[in-house]
């Protein structure tokens, strides 16, 4: 079969930059899936996009479906003929196949012989299938918000003005979104406004680049990156390229041209984060740093035109950014006229959650828990309480109301300006760490206490009113809060009992409809999050399950056990000892053993059980101090030496002896063996 290139392009008015990538990928995936379902072989599928177009290019696309052998089964042979003559069933089946009875074949199966028909079905031409495939892909696009235009009833994210569908040099006869497919595309709105006739689908990228459009998203982004870095190099500065901003800027231009502008140095008196947020959020500018990492009074903008008068473009951007930065300076000056502490009463009017009260209520709860935690980790109790009282006060400042992403950051600046203790000011920013699983944790003890208290309050409160996460719904980000607590306790090496913290946090709430069993439920939920944490650490599921089976409530201790068990699984003795522990568990369960591990040495009869007893006692002396110091890896290494005496015991000793005293003694020996391993984890579950 012959193969050629397919091109599909939707020409639109400027799309929302944040939606371009998702729409582009979805269109390409929809076309790819449609071709697969139609059994049409194809090569690579490429997704292209710019503010004014969504396009898909499919290379080496076969010109038709493959021919297929179709086999149909009719009535059983016994029912197809009577007295040597075809029955109505046989004649009806032949008629449905478009043949006579004598043209049918016999199909042999394990259930008998049947009448059948076999024919070769010719594959359909790809061009005849493409209209439905493309239409289905367009219909499935995740358009954030549809609109109508003109008198048309057609709906899409933005008005659609042209449709290209080419298979090689052939226009595919199709229509979509009220447009007939053709070969006419358009280049840059200003540099190349005239229509462009595409002779072949392979000409797409080159033809558009000749018309001042880079349709390849990756190429366009790298062009922007290169230009921004080049501008910075000329200025002897470091350009900070935020990848999210790069994607957004790429969605705003078709032919990027980086230009450098400046702003008044007086604005540098404002915290740099404020200026950067204003430049990024409002104007989509890249900021520049000097060699010491300080913000320079410069910015790089990416224009969508290659102007003959770039100075005028730069001056226009400078005129626009000046009032934006002036606003930031005004907010900063205005906010500092009142201290954070003076704003605390305003939090009573800001609802945290209807049933859980205001941010003021949350601050009081956090203060009690943060003070307790600080006392337990060597922090300053007064600082922790003060930080909790001030933690949310910056949310009612003008700056944070304008730039919500500066919450915490502005709290630190304003607290420092107010003369608050350094640890308190730092904690106001660190309370939001970690923001994601791999993020840094707070460095200060006050920040650690506040970050933990705030998350624990949210978890107990939201669970306590019955708003547990379900499926993909987690409006209060409880999963992130739980993993945040785990990361803080583990990475911060904080020996804190999670049950105790949850009980204290739950007690701060005046009334919770689902208070009964609340701590157990939240504790189980949080420890279950260790599965994801363990996976990120490269720890296998079996190791997690073996530790989770034990009543461990200290996350740091939980993590140490996980790492120890994961290391143990790599030992050659691991499988045999896991199997032995499984066997011991089954025996003790079946015999309903009471857990007594006291062994009467005088009752030991067989050499193998005496050897095991001596080995277990010797190991106990070695590992109990290791357990006390949470040195689980070394303890498991010592327990691994029990493999040989355990194997010999099961090979040579009958546990269920007829003498009840001997039997009870052997069960106690096995219970003692199991108890040593259970000090770390239930390694019998490694068999799963």
PDB file of N, CA, C and O in Angstrom, residues 10-55:
ATOM      1  N   UNK A  10      -6.664  23.527  12.072  1.00  0.00           N
ATOM      2  CA  UNK A  10      -7.784  24.412  12.391  1.00  0.00           C
ATOM      3  C   UNK A  10      -7.229  25.815  12.571  1.00  0.00           C
ATOM      4  O   UNK A  10      -6.374  26.048  13.440  1.00  0.00           O
ATOM      5  N   UNK A  11      -7.692  26.760  11.765  1.00  0.00           N
ATOM      6  CA  UNK A  11      -7.262  28.143  11.897  1.00  0.00           C
ATOM      7  C   UNK A  11      -8.253  28.927  12.738  1.00  0.00           C
ATOM      8  O   UNK A  11      -9.443  28.968  12.423  1.00  0.00           O
ATOM      9  N   UNK A  12      -7.776  29.520  13.804  1.00  0.00           N
ATOM     10  CA  UNK A  12      -8.670  30.160  14.779  1.00  0.00           C
ATOM     11  C   UNK A  12      -8.182  31.558  15.120  1.00  0.00           C
ATOM     12  O   UNK A  12      -7.066  31.945  14.801  1.00  0.00           O
ATOM     13  N   UNK A  13      -9.056  32.300  15.794  1.00  0.00           N
ATOM     14  CA  UNK A  13      -8.604  33.537  16.413  1.00  0.00           C
ATOM     15  C   UNK A  13      -7.831  33.163  17.678  1.00  0.00           C
ATOM     16  O   UNK A  13      -7.950  32.050  18.190  1.00  0.00           O
ATOM     17  N   UNK A  14      -7.056  34.097  18.199  1.00  0.00           N
ATOM     18  CA  UNK A  14      -6.091  33.808  19.250  1.00  0.00           C
ATOM     19  C   UNK A  14      -6.693  33.005  20.408  1.00  0.00           C
ATOM     20  O   UNK A  14      -7.640  33.435  21.072  1.00  0.00           O
ATOM     21  N   UNK A  15      -6.113  31.814  20.632  1.00  0.00           N
ATOM     22  CA  UNK A  15      -6.568  30.908  21.682  1.00  0.00           C
ATOM     23  C   UNK A  15      -6.028  31.341  23.048  1.00  0.00           C
ATOM     24  O   UNK A  15      -4.993  32.013  23.132  1.00  0.00           O
ATOM     25  N   UNK A  16      -6.717  30.954  24.122  1.00  0.00           N
ATOM     26  CA  UNK A  16      -6.145  31.204  25.459  1.00  0.00           C
ATOM     27  C   UNK A  16      -4.796  30.496  25.571  1.00  0.00           C
ATOM     28  O   UNK A  16      -4.713  29.285  25.331  1.00  0.00           O
ATOM     29  N   UNK A  17      -3.730  31.197  25.923  1.00  0.00           N
ATOM     30  CA  UNK A  17      -2.396  30.567  25.916  1.00  0.00           C
ATOM     31  C   UNK A  17      -2.294  29.361  26.834  1.00  0.00           C
ATOM     32  O   UNK A  17      -1.566  28.411  26.534  1.00  0.00           O
ATOM     33  N   UNK A  18      -3.028  29.373  27.923  1.00  0.00           N
ATOM     34  CA  UNK A  18      -2.945  28.249  28.850  1.00  0.00           C
ATOM     35  C   UNK A  18      -3.624  26.993  28.350  1.00  0.00           C
ATOM     36  O   UNK A  18      -3.425  25.909  28.912  1.00  0.00           O
ATOM     37  N   UNK A  19      -4.445  27.111  27.301  1.00  0.00           N
ATOM     38  CA  UNK A  19      -5.193  25.956  26.800  1.00  0.00           C
ATOM     39  C   UNK A  19      -4.570  25.343  25.552  1.00  0.00           C
ATOM     40  O   UNK A  19      -4.958  24.249  25.133  1.00  0.00           O
ATOM     41  N   UNK A  20      -3.595  26.021  24.959  1.00  0.00           N
ATOM     42  CA  UNK A  20      -3.082  25.599  23.652  1.00  0.00           C
ATOM     43  C   UNK A  20      -2.465  24.211  23.691  1.00  0.00           C
ATOM     44  O   UNK A  20      -2.764  23.345  22.850  1.00  0.00           O
ATOM     45  N   UNK A  21      -1.593  23.959  24.655  1.00  0.00           N
ATOM     46  CA  UNK A  21      -0.908  22.661  24.697  1.00  0.00           C
ATOM     47  C   UNK A  21      -1.894  21.515  24.863  1.00  0.00           C
ATOM     48  O   UNK A  21      -1.798  20.484  24.183  1.00  0.00           O
ATOM     49  N   UNK A  22      -2.835  21.675  25.785  1.00  0.00           N
ATOM     50  CA  UNK A  22      -3.788  20.598  26.037  1.00  0.00           C
ATOM     51  C   UNK A  22      -4.657  20.347  24.804  1.00  0.00           C
ATOM     52  O   UNK A  22      -4.895  19.190  24.432  1.00  0.00           O
ATOM     53  N   UNK A  23      -5.122  21.409  24.152  1.00  0.00           N
ATOM     54  CA  UNK A  23      -5.939  21.249  22.956  1.00  0.00           C
ATOM     55  C   UNK A  23      -5.141  20.600  21.826  1.00  0.00           C
ATOM     56  O   UNK A  23      -5.635  19.708  21.129  1.00  0.00           O
ATOM     57  N   UNK A  24      -3.908  21.041  21.664  1.00  0.00           N
ATOM     58  CA  UNK A  24      -3.060  20.506  20.595  1.00  0.00           C
ATOM     59  C   UNK A  24      -2.793  19.021  20.795  1.00  0.00           C
ATOM     60  O   UNK A  24      -2.936  18.209  19.865  1.00  0.00           O
ATOM     61  N   UNK A  25      -2.403  18.653  22.012  1.00  0.00           N
ATOM     62  CA  UNK A  25      -2.115  17.241  22.296  1.00  0.00           C
ATOM     63  C   UNK A  25      -3.372  16.385  22.148  1.00  0.00           C
ATOM     64  O   UNK A  25      -3.315  15.249  21.671  1.00  0.00           O
ATOM     65  N   UNK A  26      -4.516  16.931  22.591  1.00  0.00           N
ATOM     66  CA  UNK A  26      -5.764  16.170  22.505  1.00  0.00           C
ATOM     67  C   UNK A  26      -6.173  15.942  21.055  1.00  0.00           C
ATOM     68  O   UNK A  26      -6.664  14.861  20.703  1.00  0.00           O
ATOM     69  N   UNK A  27      -5.976  16.935  20.203  1.00  0.00           N
ATOM     70  CA  UNK A  27      -6.323  16.768  18.788  1.00  0.00           C
ATOM     71  C   UNK A  27      -5.435  15.701  18.150  1.00  0.00           C
ATOM     72  O   UNK A  27      -5.934  14.820  17.431  1.00  0.00           O
ATOM     73  N   UNK A  28      -4.151  15.753  18.426  1.00  0.00           N
ATOM     74  CA  UNK A  28      -3.229  14.749  17.871  1.00  0.00           C
ATOM     75  C   UNK A  28      -3.566  13.355  18.376  1.00  0.00           C
ATOM     76  O   UNK A  28      -3.580  12.382  17.602  1.00  0.00           O
ATOM     77  N   UNK A  29      -3.864  13.254  19.670  1.00  0.00           N
ATOM     78  CA  UNK A  29      -4.199  11.950  20.246  1.00  0.00           C
ATOM     79  C   UNK A  29      -5.512  11.435  19.665  1.00  0.00           C
ATOM     80  O   UNK A  29      -5.662  10.236  19.409  1.00  0.00           O
ATOM     81  N   UNK A  30      -6.482  12.325  19.464  1.00  0.00           N
ATOM     82  CA  UNK A  30      -7.762  11.913  18.894  1.00  0.00           C
ATOM     83  C   UNK A  30      -7.607  11.373  17.486  1.00  0.00           C
ATOM     84  O   UNK A  30      -8.215  10.349  17.128  1.00  0.00           O
ATOM     85  N   UNK A  31      -6.789  12.024  16.677  1.00  0.00           N
ATOM     86  CA  UNK A  31      -6.551  11.549  15.314  1.00  0.00           C
ATOM     87  C   UNK A  31      -5.789  10.222  15.352  1.00  0.00           C
ATOM     88  O   UNK A  31      -6.131   9.277  14.624  1.00  0.00           O
ATOM     89  N   UNK A  32      -4.766  10.141  16.200  1.00  0.00           N
ATOM     90  CA  UNK A  32      -4.000   8.893  16.305  1.00  0.00           C
ATOM     91  C   UNK A  32      -4.895   7.728  16.719  1.00  0.00           C
ATOM     92  O   UNK A  32      -4.841   6.643  16.140  1.00  0.00           O
ATOM     93  N   UNK A  33      -5.749   7.967  17.722  1.00  0.00           N
ATOM     94  CA  UNK A  33      -6.640   6.913  18.190  1.00  0.00           C
ATOM     95  C   UNK A  33      -7.622   6.505  17.100  1.00  0.00           C
ATOM     96  O   UNK A  33      -7.902   5.319  16.902  1.00  0.00           O
ATOM     97  N   UNK A  34      -8.142   7.484  16.385  1.00  0.00           N
ATOM     98  CA  UNK A  34      -9.086   7.174  15.315  1.00  0.00           C
ATOM     99  C   UNK A  34      -8.466   6.331  14.217  1.00  0.00           C
ATOM    100  O   UNK A  34      -9.095   5.392  13.703  1.00  0.00           O
ATOM    101  N   UNK A  35      -7.226   6.626  13.854  1.00  0.00           N
ATOM    102  CA  UNK A  35      -6.533   5.844  12.829  1.00  0.00           C
ATOM    103  C   UNK A  35      -6.283   4.419  13.319  1.00  0.00           C
ATOM    104  O   UNK A  35      -6.418   3.454  12.560  1.00  0.00           O
ATOM    105  N   UNK A  36      -5.919   4.294  14.603  1.00  0.00           N
ATOM    106  CA  UNK A  36      -5.685   2.961  15.175  1.00  0.00           C
ATOM    107  C   UNK A  36      -6.961   2.141  15.168  1.00  0.00           C
ATOM    108  O   UNK A  36      -6.963   0.960  14.801  1.00  0.00           O
ATOM    109  N   UNK A  37      -8.061   2.769  15.593  1.00  0.00           N
ATOM    110  CA  UNK A  37      -9.337   2.061  15.622  1.00  0.00           C
ATOM    111  C   UNK A  37      -9.793   1.658  14.225  1.00  0.00           C
ATOM    112  O   UNK A  37     -10.469   0.640  14.051  1.00  0.00           O
ATOM    113  N   UNK A  38      -9.424   2.458  13.226  1.00  0.00           N
ATOM    114  CA  UNK A  38      -9.785   2.134  11.842  1.00  0.00           C
ATOM    115  C   UNK A  38      -8.797   1.161  11.200  1.00  0.00           C
ATOM    116  O   UNK A  38      -8.964   0.791  10.030  1.00  0.00           O
ATOM    117  N   UNK A  39      -7.768   0.771  11.981  1.00  0.00           N
ATOM    118  CA  UNK A  39      -6.780  -0.196  11.506  1.00  0.00           C
ATOM    119  C   UNK A  39      -5.999   0.340  10.309  1.00  0.00           C
ATOM    120  O   UNK A  39      -5.704  -0.389   9.362  1.00  0.00           O
ATOM    121  N   UNK A  40      -5.662   1.633  10.363  1.00  0.00           N
ATOM    122  CA  UNK A  40      -4.860   2.240   9.300  1.00  0.00           C
ATOM    123  C   UNK A  40      -3.450   2.451   9.833  1.00  0.00           C
ATOM    124  O   UNK A  40      -3.257   3.156  10.816  1.00  0.00           O
ATOM    125  N   UNK A  41      -2.477   1.862   9.195  1.00  0.00           N
ATOM    126  CA  UNK A  41      -1.097   2.004   9.653  1.00  0.00           C
ATOM    127  C   UNK A  41      -0.589   3.418   9.408  1.00  0.00           C
ATOM    128  O   UNK A  41      -0.889   4.036   8.370  1.00  0.00           O
ATOM    129  N   UNK A  42       0.190   3.922  10.371  1.00  0.00           N
ATOM    130  CA  UNK A  42       0.741   5.268  10.250  1.00  0.00           C
ATOM    131  C   UNK A  42       2.077   5.327  10.961  1.00  0.00           C
ATOM    132  O   UNK A  42       2.386   4.496  11.831  1.00  0.00           O
ATOM    133  N   UNK A  43       2.865   6.329  10.610  1.00  0.00           N
ATOM    134  CA  UNK A  43       4.138   6.579  11.274  1.00  0.00           C
ATOM    135  C   UNK A  43       3.942   7.527  12.434  1.00  0.00           C
ATOM    136  O   UNK A  43       2.944   7.461  13.166  1.00  0.00           O
ATOM    137  N   UNK A  44       4.887   8.456  12.612  1.00  0.00           N
ATOM    138  CA  UNK A  44       4.827   9.378  13.743  1.00  0.00           C
ATOM    139  C   UNK A  44       3.698  10.392  13.580  1.00  0.00           C
ATOM    140  O   UNK A  44       3.367  10.814  12.460  1.00  0.00           O
ATOM    141  N   UNK A  45       3.127  10.769  14.719  1.00  0.00           N
ATOM    142  CA  UNK A  45       2.069  11.782  14.754  1.00  0.00           C
ATOM    143  C   UNK A  45       2.627  12.995  15.474  1.00  0.00           C
ATOM    144  O   UNK A  45       3.126  12.891  16.604  1.00  0.00           O
ATOM    145  N   UNK A  46       2.560  14.162  14.858  1.00  0.00           N
ATOM    146  CA  UNK A  46       3.111  15.387  15.423  1.00  0.00           C
ATOM    147  C   UNK A  46       1.994  16.382  15.721  1.00  0.00           C
ATOM    148  O   UNK A  46       1.084  16.586  14.898  1.00  0.00           O
ATOM    149  N   UNK A  47       2.074  16.989  16.893  1.00  0.00           N
ATOM    150  CA  UNK A  47       1.113  18.026  17.282  1.00  0.00           C
ATOM    151  C   UNK A  47       1.791  19.379  17.138  1.00  0.00           C
ATOM    152  O   UNK A  47       2.855  19.619  17.713  1.00  0.00           O
ATOM    153  N   UNK A  48       1.171  20.256  16.365  1.00  0.00           N
ATOM    154  CA  UNK A  48       1.685  21.614  16.200  1.00  0.00           C
ATOM    155  C   UNK A  48       0.616  22.599  16.661  1.00  0.00           C
ATOM    156  O   UNK A  48      -0.588  22.307  16.595  1.00  0.00           O
ATOM    157  N   UNK A  49       1.078  23.759  17.108  1.00  0.00           N
ATOM    158  CA  UNK A  49       0.106  24.748  17.585  1.00  0.00           C
ATOM    159  C   UNK A  49       0.769  26.108  17.704  1.00  0.00           C
ATOM    160  O   UNK A  49       1.977  26.217  17.940  1.00  0.00           O
ATOM    161  N   UNK A  50      -0.038  27.120  17.555  1.00  0.00           N
ATOM    162  CA  UNK A  50       0.360  28.497  17.815  1.00  0.00           C
ATOM    163  C   UNK A  50      -0.913  29.215  18.269  1.00  0.00           C
ATOM    164  O   UNK A  50      -1.988  28.596  18.318  1.00  0.00           O
ATOM    165  N   UNK A  51      -0.830  30.494  18.620  1.00  0.00           N
ATOM    166  CA  UNK A  51      -2.055  31.171  19.059  1.00  0.00           C
ATOM    167  C   UNK A  51      -3.195  31.102  18.051  1.00  0.00           C
ATOM    168  O   UNK A  51      -4.368  31.135  18.441  1.00  0.00           O
ATOM    169  N   UNK A  52      -2.874  30.963  16.748  1.00  0.00           N
ATOM    170  CA  UNK A  52      -3.915  31.019  15.715  1.00  0.00           C
ATOM    171  C   UNK A  52      -4.164  29.689  15.018  1.00  0.00           C
ATOM    172  O   UNK A  52      -4.871  29.646  14.020  1.00  0.00           O
ATOM    173  N   UNK A  53      -3.642  28.596  15.575  1.00  0.00           N
ATOM    174  CA  UNK A  53      -3.837  27.334  14.856  1.00  0.00           C
ATOM    175  C   UNK A  53      -3.601  26.140  15.768  1.00  0.00           C
ATOM    176  O   UNK A  53      -2.811  26.194  16.717  1.00  0.00           O
ATOM    177  N   UNK A  54      -4.320  25.056  15.456  1.00  0.00           N
ATOM    178  CA  UNK A  54      -4.082  23.734  16.016  1.00  0.00           C
ATOM    179  C   UNK A  54      -3.878  22.805  14.832  1.00  0.00           C
ATOM    180  O   UNK A  54      -4.711  22.803  13.905  1.00  0.00           O
ATOM    181  N   UNK A  55      -2.819  22.053  14.842  1.00  0.00           N
ATOM    182  CA  UNK A  55      -2.525  21.231  13.666  1.00  0.00           C
ATOM    183  C   UNK A  55      -1.982  19.872  14.076  1.00  0.00           C
ATOM    184  O   UNK A  55      -1.371  19.704  15.126  1.00  0.00           O
TER     185      UNK A  55
END
